[in-house]
Coordinates of C-alpha atoms and ligand atoms in Angstrom, one line a residue:
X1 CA 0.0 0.0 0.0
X2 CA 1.0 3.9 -0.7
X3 CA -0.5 6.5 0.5
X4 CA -0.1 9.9 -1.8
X5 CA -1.2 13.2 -0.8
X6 CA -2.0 16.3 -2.5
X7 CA -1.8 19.5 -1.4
X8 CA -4.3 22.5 -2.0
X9 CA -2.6 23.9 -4.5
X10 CA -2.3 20.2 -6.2
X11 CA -6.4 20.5 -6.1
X12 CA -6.4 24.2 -6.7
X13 CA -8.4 24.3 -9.6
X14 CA -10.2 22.1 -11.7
X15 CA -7.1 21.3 -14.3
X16 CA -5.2 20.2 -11.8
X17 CA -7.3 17.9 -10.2
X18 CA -8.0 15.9 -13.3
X19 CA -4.2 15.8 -13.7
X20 CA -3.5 14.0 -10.1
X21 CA -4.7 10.9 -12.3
X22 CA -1.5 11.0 -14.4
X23 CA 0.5 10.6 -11.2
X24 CA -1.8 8.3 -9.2
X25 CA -2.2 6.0 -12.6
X26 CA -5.3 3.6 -10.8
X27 CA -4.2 -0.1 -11.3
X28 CA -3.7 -3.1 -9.4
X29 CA -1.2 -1.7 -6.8
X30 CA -3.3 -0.5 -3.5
X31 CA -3.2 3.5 -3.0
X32 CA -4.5 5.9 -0.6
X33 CA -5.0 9.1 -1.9
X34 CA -5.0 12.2 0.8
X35 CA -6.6 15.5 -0.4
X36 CA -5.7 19.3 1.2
X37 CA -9.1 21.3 1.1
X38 CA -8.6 23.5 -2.0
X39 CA -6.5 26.4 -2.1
X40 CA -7.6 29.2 -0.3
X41 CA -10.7 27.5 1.4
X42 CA -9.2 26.7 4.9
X43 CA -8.1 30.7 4.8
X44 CA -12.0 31.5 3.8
X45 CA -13.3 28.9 6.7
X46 CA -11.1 30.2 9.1
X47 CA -12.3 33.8 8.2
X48 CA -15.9 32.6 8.0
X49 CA -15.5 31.3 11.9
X50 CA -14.2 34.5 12.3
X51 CA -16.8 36.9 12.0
X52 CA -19.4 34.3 13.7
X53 CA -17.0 34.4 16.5
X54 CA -17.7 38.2 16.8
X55 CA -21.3 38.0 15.9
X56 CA -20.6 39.6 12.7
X57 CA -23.7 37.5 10.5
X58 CA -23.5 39.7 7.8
X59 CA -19.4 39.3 7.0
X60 CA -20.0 35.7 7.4
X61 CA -22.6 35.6 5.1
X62 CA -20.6 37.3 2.2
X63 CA -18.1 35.7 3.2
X64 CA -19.7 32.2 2.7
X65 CA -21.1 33.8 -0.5
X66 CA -18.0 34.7 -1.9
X67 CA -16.0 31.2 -1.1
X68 CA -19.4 29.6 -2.8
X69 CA -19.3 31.3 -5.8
X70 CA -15.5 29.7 -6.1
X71 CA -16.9 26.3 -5.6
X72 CA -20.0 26.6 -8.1
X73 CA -17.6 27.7 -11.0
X74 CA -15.0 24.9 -9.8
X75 CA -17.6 22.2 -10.6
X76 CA -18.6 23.4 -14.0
X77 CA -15.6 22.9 -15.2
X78 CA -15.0 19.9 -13.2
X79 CA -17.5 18.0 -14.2
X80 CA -18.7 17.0 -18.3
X81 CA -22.4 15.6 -17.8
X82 CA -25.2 17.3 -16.4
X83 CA -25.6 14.4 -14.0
X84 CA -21.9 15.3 -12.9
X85 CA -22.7 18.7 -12.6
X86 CA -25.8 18.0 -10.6
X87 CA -23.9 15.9 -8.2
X88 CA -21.4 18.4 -7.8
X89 CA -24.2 21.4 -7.4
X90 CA -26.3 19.1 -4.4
X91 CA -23.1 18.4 -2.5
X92 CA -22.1 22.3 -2.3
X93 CA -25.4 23.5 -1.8
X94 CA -25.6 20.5 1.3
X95 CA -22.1 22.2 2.8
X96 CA -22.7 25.8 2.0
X97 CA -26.3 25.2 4.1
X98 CA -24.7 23.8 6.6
X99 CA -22.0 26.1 6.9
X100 CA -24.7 29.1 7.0
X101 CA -26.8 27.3 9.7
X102 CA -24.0 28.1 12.1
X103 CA -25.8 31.7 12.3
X104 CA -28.3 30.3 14.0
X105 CA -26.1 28.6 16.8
X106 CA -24.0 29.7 19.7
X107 CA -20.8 29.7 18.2
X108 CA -17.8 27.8 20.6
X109 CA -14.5 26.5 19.9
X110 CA -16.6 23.0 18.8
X111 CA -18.3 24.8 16.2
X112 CA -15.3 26.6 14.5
X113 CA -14.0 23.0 14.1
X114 CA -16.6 21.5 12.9
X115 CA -16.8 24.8 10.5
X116 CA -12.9 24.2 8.7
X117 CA -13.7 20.3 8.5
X118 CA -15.4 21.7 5.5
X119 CA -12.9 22.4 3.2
X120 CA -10.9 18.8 3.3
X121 CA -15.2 17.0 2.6
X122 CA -15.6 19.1 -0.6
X123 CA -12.4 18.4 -2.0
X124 CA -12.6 15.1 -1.2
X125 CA -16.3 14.2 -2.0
X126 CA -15.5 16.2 -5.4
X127 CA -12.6 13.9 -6.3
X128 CA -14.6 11.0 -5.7
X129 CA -17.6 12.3 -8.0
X130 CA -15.2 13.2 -10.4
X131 CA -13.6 9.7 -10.8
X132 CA -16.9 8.3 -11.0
X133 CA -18.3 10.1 -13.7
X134 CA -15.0 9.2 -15.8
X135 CA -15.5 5.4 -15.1
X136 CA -12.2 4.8 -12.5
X137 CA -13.5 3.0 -9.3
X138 CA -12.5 4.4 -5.8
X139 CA -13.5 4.4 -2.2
X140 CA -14.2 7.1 -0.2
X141 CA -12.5 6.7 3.6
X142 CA -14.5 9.0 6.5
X143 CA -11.1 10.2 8.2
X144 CA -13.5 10.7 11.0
X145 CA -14.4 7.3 11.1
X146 CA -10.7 6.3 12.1
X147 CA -8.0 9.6 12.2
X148 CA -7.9 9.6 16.4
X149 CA -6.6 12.2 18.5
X150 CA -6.1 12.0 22.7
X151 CA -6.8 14.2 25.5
X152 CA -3.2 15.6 24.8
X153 CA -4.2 16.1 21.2
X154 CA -1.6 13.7 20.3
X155 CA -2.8 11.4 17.5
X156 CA -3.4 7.1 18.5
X157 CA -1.7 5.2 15.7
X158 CA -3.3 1.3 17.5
X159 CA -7.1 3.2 17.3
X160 CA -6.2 4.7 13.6
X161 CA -4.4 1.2 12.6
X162 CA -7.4 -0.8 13.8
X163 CA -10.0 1.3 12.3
X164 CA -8.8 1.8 8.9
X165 CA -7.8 -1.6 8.5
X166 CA -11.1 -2.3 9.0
X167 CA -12.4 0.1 6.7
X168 CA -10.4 -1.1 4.0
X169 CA -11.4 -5.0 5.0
X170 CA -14.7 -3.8 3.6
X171 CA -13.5 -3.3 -0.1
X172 CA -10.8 -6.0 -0.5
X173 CA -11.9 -5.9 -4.5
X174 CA -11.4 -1.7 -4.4
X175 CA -7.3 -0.3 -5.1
X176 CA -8.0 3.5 -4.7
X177 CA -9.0 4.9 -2.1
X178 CA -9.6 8.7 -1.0
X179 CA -9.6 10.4 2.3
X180 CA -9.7 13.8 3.8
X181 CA -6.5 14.9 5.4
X182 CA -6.2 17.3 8.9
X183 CA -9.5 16.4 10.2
X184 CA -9.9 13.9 12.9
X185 CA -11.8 13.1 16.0
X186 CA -10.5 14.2 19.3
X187 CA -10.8 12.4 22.7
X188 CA -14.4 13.0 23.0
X189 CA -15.7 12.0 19.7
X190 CA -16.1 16.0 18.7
X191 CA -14.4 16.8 14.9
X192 CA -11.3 18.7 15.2
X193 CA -8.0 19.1 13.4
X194 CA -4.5 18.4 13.1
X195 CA -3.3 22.1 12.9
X196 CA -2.6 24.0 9.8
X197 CA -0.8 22.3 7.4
X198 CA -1.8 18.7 8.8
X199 CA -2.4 16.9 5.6
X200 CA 1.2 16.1 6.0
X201 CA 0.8 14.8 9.2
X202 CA -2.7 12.9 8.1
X203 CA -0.2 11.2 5.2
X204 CA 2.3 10.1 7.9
X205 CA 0.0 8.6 10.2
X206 CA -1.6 7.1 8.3
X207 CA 1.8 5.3 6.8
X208 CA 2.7 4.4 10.1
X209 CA -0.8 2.9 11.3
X210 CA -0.9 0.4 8.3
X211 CA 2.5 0.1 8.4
X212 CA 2.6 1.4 4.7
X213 CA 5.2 0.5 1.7
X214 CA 5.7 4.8 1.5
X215 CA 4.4 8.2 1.7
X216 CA 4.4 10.4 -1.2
X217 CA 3.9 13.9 -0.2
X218 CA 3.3 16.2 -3.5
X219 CA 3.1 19.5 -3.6
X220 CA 4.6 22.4 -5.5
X221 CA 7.7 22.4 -5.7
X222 CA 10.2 19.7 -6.3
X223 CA 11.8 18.4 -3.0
X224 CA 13.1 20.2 0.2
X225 CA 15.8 22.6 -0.9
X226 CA 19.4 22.9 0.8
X227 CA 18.3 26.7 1.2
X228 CA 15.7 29.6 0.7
X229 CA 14.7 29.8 -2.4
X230 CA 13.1 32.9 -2.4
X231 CA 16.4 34.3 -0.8
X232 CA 19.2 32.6 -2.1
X233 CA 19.6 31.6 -6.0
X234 CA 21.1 28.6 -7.0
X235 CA 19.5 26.1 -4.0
X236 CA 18.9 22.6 -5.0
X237 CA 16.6 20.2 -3.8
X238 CA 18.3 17.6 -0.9
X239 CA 18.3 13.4 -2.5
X240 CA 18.8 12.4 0.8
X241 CA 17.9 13.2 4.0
X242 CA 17.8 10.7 7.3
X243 CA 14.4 11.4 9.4
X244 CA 16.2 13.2 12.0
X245 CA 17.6 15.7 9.6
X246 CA 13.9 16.2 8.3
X247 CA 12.6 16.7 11.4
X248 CA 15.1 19.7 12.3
X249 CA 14.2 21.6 8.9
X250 CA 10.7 20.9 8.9
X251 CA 10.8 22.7 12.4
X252 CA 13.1 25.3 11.1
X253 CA 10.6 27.1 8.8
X254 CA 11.2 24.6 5.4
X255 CA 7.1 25.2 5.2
X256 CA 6.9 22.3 2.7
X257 CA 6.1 19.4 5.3
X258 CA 4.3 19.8 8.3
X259 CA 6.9 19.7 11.4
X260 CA 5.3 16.5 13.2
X261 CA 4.7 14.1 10.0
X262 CA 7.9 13.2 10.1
X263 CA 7.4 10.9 13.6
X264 CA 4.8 8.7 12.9
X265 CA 7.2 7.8 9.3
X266 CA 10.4 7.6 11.7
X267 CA 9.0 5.1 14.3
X268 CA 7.7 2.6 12.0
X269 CA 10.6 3.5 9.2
X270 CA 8.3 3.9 6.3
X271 CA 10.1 6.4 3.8
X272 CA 8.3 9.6 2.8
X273 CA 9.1 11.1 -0.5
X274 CA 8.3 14.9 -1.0
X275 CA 7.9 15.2 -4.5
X276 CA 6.2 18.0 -7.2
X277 CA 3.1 17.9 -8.7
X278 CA 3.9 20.4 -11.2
X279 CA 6.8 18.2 -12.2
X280 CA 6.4 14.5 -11.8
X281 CA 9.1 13.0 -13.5
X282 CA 11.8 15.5 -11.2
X283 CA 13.3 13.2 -7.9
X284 CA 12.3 15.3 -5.1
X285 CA 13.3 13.8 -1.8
X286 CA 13.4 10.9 0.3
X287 CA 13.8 10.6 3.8
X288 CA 14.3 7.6 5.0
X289 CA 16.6 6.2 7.8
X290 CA 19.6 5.0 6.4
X291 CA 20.9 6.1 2.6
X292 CA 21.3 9.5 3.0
X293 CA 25.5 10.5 2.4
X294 CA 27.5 10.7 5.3
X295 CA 29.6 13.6 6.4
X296 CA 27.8 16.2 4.2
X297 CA 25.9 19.5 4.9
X298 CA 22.6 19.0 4.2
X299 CA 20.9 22.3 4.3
X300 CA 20.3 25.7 5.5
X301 CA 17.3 27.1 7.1
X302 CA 16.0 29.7 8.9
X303 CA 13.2 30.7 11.7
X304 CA 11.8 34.1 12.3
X305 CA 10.1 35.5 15.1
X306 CA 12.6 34.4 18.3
X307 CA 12.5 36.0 20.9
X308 CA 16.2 35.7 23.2
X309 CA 15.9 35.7 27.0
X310 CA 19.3 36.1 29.1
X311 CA 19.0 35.2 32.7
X312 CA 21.8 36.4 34.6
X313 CA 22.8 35.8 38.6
X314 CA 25.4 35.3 40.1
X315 CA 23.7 33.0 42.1
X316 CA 23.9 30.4 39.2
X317 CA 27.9 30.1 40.3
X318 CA 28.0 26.6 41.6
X319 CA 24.5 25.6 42.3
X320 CA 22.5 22.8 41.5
X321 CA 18.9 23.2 40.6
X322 CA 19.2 26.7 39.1
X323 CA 18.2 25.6 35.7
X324 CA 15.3 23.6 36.6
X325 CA 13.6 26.6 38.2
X326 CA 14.2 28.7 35.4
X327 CA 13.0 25.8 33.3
X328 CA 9.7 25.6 35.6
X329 CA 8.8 29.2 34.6
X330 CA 8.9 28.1 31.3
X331 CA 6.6 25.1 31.7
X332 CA 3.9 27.1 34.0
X333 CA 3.6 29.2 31.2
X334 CA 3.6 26.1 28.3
X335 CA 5.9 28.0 26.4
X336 CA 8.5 25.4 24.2
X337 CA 12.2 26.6 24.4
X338 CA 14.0 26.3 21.3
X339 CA 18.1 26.8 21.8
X340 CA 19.5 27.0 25.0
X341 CA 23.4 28.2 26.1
X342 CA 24.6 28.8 29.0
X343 CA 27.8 30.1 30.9
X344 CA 29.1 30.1 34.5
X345 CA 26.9 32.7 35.9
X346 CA 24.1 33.2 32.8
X347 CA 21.4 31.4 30.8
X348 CA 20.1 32.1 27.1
X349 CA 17.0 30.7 25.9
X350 CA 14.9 31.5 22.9
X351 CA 11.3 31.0 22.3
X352 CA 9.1 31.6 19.6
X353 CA 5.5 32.1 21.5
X354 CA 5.7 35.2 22.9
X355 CA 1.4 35.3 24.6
X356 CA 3.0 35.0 28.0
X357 CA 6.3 36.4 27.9
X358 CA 5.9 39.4 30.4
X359 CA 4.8 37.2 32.9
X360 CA 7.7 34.9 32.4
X361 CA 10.1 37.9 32.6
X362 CA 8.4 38.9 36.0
X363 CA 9.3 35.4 37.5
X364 CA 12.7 35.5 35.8
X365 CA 13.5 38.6 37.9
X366 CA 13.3 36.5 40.5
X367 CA 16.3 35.1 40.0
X368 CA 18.4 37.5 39.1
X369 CA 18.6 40.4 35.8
X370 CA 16.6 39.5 32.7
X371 CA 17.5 40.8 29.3
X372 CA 15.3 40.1 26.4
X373 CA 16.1 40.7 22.5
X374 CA 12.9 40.6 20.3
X375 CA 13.2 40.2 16.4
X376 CA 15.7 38.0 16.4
X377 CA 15.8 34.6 13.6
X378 CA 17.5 31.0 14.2
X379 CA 19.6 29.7 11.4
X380 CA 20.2 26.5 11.7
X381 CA 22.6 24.2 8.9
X382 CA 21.9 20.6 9.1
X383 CA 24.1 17.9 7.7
X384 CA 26.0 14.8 9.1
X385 CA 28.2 16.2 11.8
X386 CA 28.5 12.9 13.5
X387 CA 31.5 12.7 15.9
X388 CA 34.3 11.7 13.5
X389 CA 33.7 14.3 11.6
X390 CA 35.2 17.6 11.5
X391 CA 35.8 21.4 10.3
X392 CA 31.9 22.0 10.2
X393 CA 31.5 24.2 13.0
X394 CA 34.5 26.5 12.1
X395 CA 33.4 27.1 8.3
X396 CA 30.1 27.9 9.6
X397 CA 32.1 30.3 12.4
X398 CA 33.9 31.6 9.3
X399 CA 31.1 32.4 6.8
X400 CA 29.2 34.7 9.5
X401 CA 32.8 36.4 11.1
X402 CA 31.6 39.7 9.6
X403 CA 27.9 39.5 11.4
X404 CA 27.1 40.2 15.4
X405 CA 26.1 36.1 16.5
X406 CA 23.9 36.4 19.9
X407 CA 24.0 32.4 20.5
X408 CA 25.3 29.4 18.8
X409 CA 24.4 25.8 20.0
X410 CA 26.0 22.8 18.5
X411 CA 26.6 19.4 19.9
X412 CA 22.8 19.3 20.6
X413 CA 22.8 16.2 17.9
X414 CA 25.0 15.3 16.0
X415 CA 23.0 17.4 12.7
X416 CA 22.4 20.8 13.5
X417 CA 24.5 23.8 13.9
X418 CA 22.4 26.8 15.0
X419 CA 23.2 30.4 15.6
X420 CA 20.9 33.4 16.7
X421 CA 20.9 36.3 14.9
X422 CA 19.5 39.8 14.5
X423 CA 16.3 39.3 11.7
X424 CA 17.8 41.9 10.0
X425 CA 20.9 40.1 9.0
X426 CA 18.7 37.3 8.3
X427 CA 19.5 37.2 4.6
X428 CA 23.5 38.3 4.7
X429 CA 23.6 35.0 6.7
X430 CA 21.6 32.8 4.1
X431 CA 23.7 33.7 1.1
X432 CA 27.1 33.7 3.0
X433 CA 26.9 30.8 4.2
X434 CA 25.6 29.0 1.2
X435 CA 28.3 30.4 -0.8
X436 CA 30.7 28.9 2.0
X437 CA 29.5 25.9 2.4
X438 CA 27.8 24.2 -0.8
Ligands
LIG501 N1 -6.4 22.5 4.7 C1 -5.6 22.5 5.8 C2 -4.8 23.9 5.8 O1 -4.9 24.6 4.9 C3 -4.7 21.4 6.0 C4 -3.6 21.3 4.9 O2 -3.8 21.8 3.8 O3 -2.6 20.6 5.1 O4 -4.1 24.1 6.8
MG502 MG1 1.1 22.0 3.4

């Protein structure tokens, strides 16, 4: 079995979703297919929830107008025969409806989800109407009939194993099947969501849960690149990468897979291959867990929007226990720390959600004077920089000498190099040390 997803922009307009056959070519190999709500319609639902949030009816209801008219020319040309086109009309007037009824309701959290579920059933249900009026067989899978998340909204791959196998146990004679990515069911049966972006994530679980031959995620652009492409010119797209490696750029703002897909894929070790609608035949890239060249930089990639916190007392000298207080502030407030140094007498930290950060620099003060630098970005180069290797960390020294470096932190694995710097030198950084280093 494969599993293949498609992103929104893969299923961003009619053309392109009657060119996903080309790649999926139906046959006798067992596929499932995993479908992004189109382009733009998660934005619209989120927007939609929006105004209903605020009690603004009116803005909702243009704004449910507006995203409608989208769909209603999208299944003109999606569809050839008028009992296509029917189809195609019932289903959007059913989730447009439905969608509008909200008005009517006291809005909550519940409703919102249930609200940009919306997006990921059209696409879906479309696909599958589509490939029936052209004569190719599929099966439509209810992701909320199996896609599981806990009390600590992390997903529950033995529930998600057991119920899809089950699912598909009811059409052994069927090879394609279709399901809705990011929407699930959370620990007390209500329809929620994997985040933004959580097709990806969808794609991996589902890998891991039936223990999947791979995981194809296409999108728009051929692979992960070894840089910024929108910054730097010349990046290529990484062959190789090892699931760690993946897991540290997916994190470090590479936006093309969703940061947590790559876990589910890592602990059962089914390869995921990130690959480019636009361009089929081009080889993208695979992670998987062995393979990948050793001793090589890998890539270069950047985060915005850190914050740097410096914690300094004297108090630190010689005492045990100091970090884990300063950690504790950090937990009371469920904020993640992303880099971390520290020397005799002070700590750094950075962090990237800022909701509760003058609180947490009231209970810092505690412990001695607090220092914090806003606007600041984490580069981070990723490679092979296991212990017998060498040099790395000096030409990375050496391609930034001429730029002010607030933290650097390496040694934290053995595949990631990462330095703090002011946003503003953001892109200096980028090109220098892609010029130094590829
Ligand atoms: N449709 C959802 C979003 O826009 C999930 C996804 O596309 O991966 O975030
Ligand atoms: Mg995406």
């Amino acid at each position: 079995m494969k599993i293949l997803k498609f992103g929104g922009t893969s299923v961003g307009n009619p053309e392109r979703i009657k060119n996903l056959l080309s790649i999926i070519q139906p046959g006798d190999e067992k596929q499932i297919v995993v479908l992004s709500a189109v382009a733009g319609t998660t934005n619209a639902l989120v927007e939609i929830s929006q105004a209903f949030i605020i009690g603004d009816k009116q803005k909702a209801e243009a704004l449910i107008k507006g995203l409608r008219l989208k769909y209603d020319a999208f299944i003109d040309d999606l569809f050839a025969t008028v009992e296509g086109k029917n189809n195609g009309k019932e289903l959007i007037e059913y989730h447009f409806n439905f969608i509008q009824s909200f008005a009517q309701e006291l809005f909550t959290p519940i409703e919102e989800k249930i609200i940009l579920a919306q997006g990921e059933l059209l696409s879906t249900t479309l696909y599958h109407f589509y490939l029936t009026e052209i004569g190719v067989r599929s099966k439509l899978l209810p992701a909320l009939d199996f896609m599981k998340i806990d009390e600590d909204n992390e997903p529950v791959i033995d529930y998600i194993g057991e119920h899809l196998t089950g699912l598909l146990k009811t059409a052994t004679d069927n090879n394609l099947f279709i399901t809705q990515g990011y929407i699930c069911r959370n620990a007390f049966g209500e329809i929620d969501n994997l985040r933004r972006g959580g097709s990806d994530y969808t794609a991996s679980l589902i890998g891991a849960a039936i223990r999947a031959e791979e995981v194809q995620i296409w999108t728009d652009i051929d692979g992960m690149h070894n840089n910024d492409p929108r910054i730097v010119k010349g990046t290529k797209p990484i062959a190789h990468l090892t699931f760690d490696e993946a897991a540290e750029l997916a994190y470090f703002g590479a936006k093309i897979l969703h940061p947590q897909s790559v876990f589910p894929a890592q602990r059962y070790n089914i390869p995921v291959r990130l690959l480019n609608t636009m361009d089929p035949e081009a080889a993208g890239t695979l992670i998987s867990e062995n393979g990948a060249a050793k001793g090589e930089v890998r890539s270069i990639a950047a985060k915005d929007g850190i914050t740097a916190i410096r914690i300094h007392s004297s108090r630190m000298l010689l005492a045990f226990g100091f970090l884990r207080r300063v950690f504790e502030v950090f937990e009371r407030y469920k904020t993640p720390i992303d880099m971390i140094t520290t020397s005799e007498v002070a700590v750094s930290v950075t962090i990237d959600d800022t909701r509760f950060l003058g609180d947490i620099e009231r209970e810092l003060k505690d412990f001695g004077s607090v220092e914090i630098d806003v606007d600041q970005t984490i580069v981070c180069v990723v490679g092979d920089f296991s212990l017998n290797t060498h040099g790395y960390a000096s030409r990375v020294l050496d391609a930034v000498k001429h730029i002010p470096v607030r933290m650097i932190s390496y040694g934290g694995s053995n595949f990631n190099i990462s330095l703090l710097i002011k946003a503003v030198d953001k892109v200096e950084v980028l090109r220098s040390l892609h010029n130094r280093l590829f």
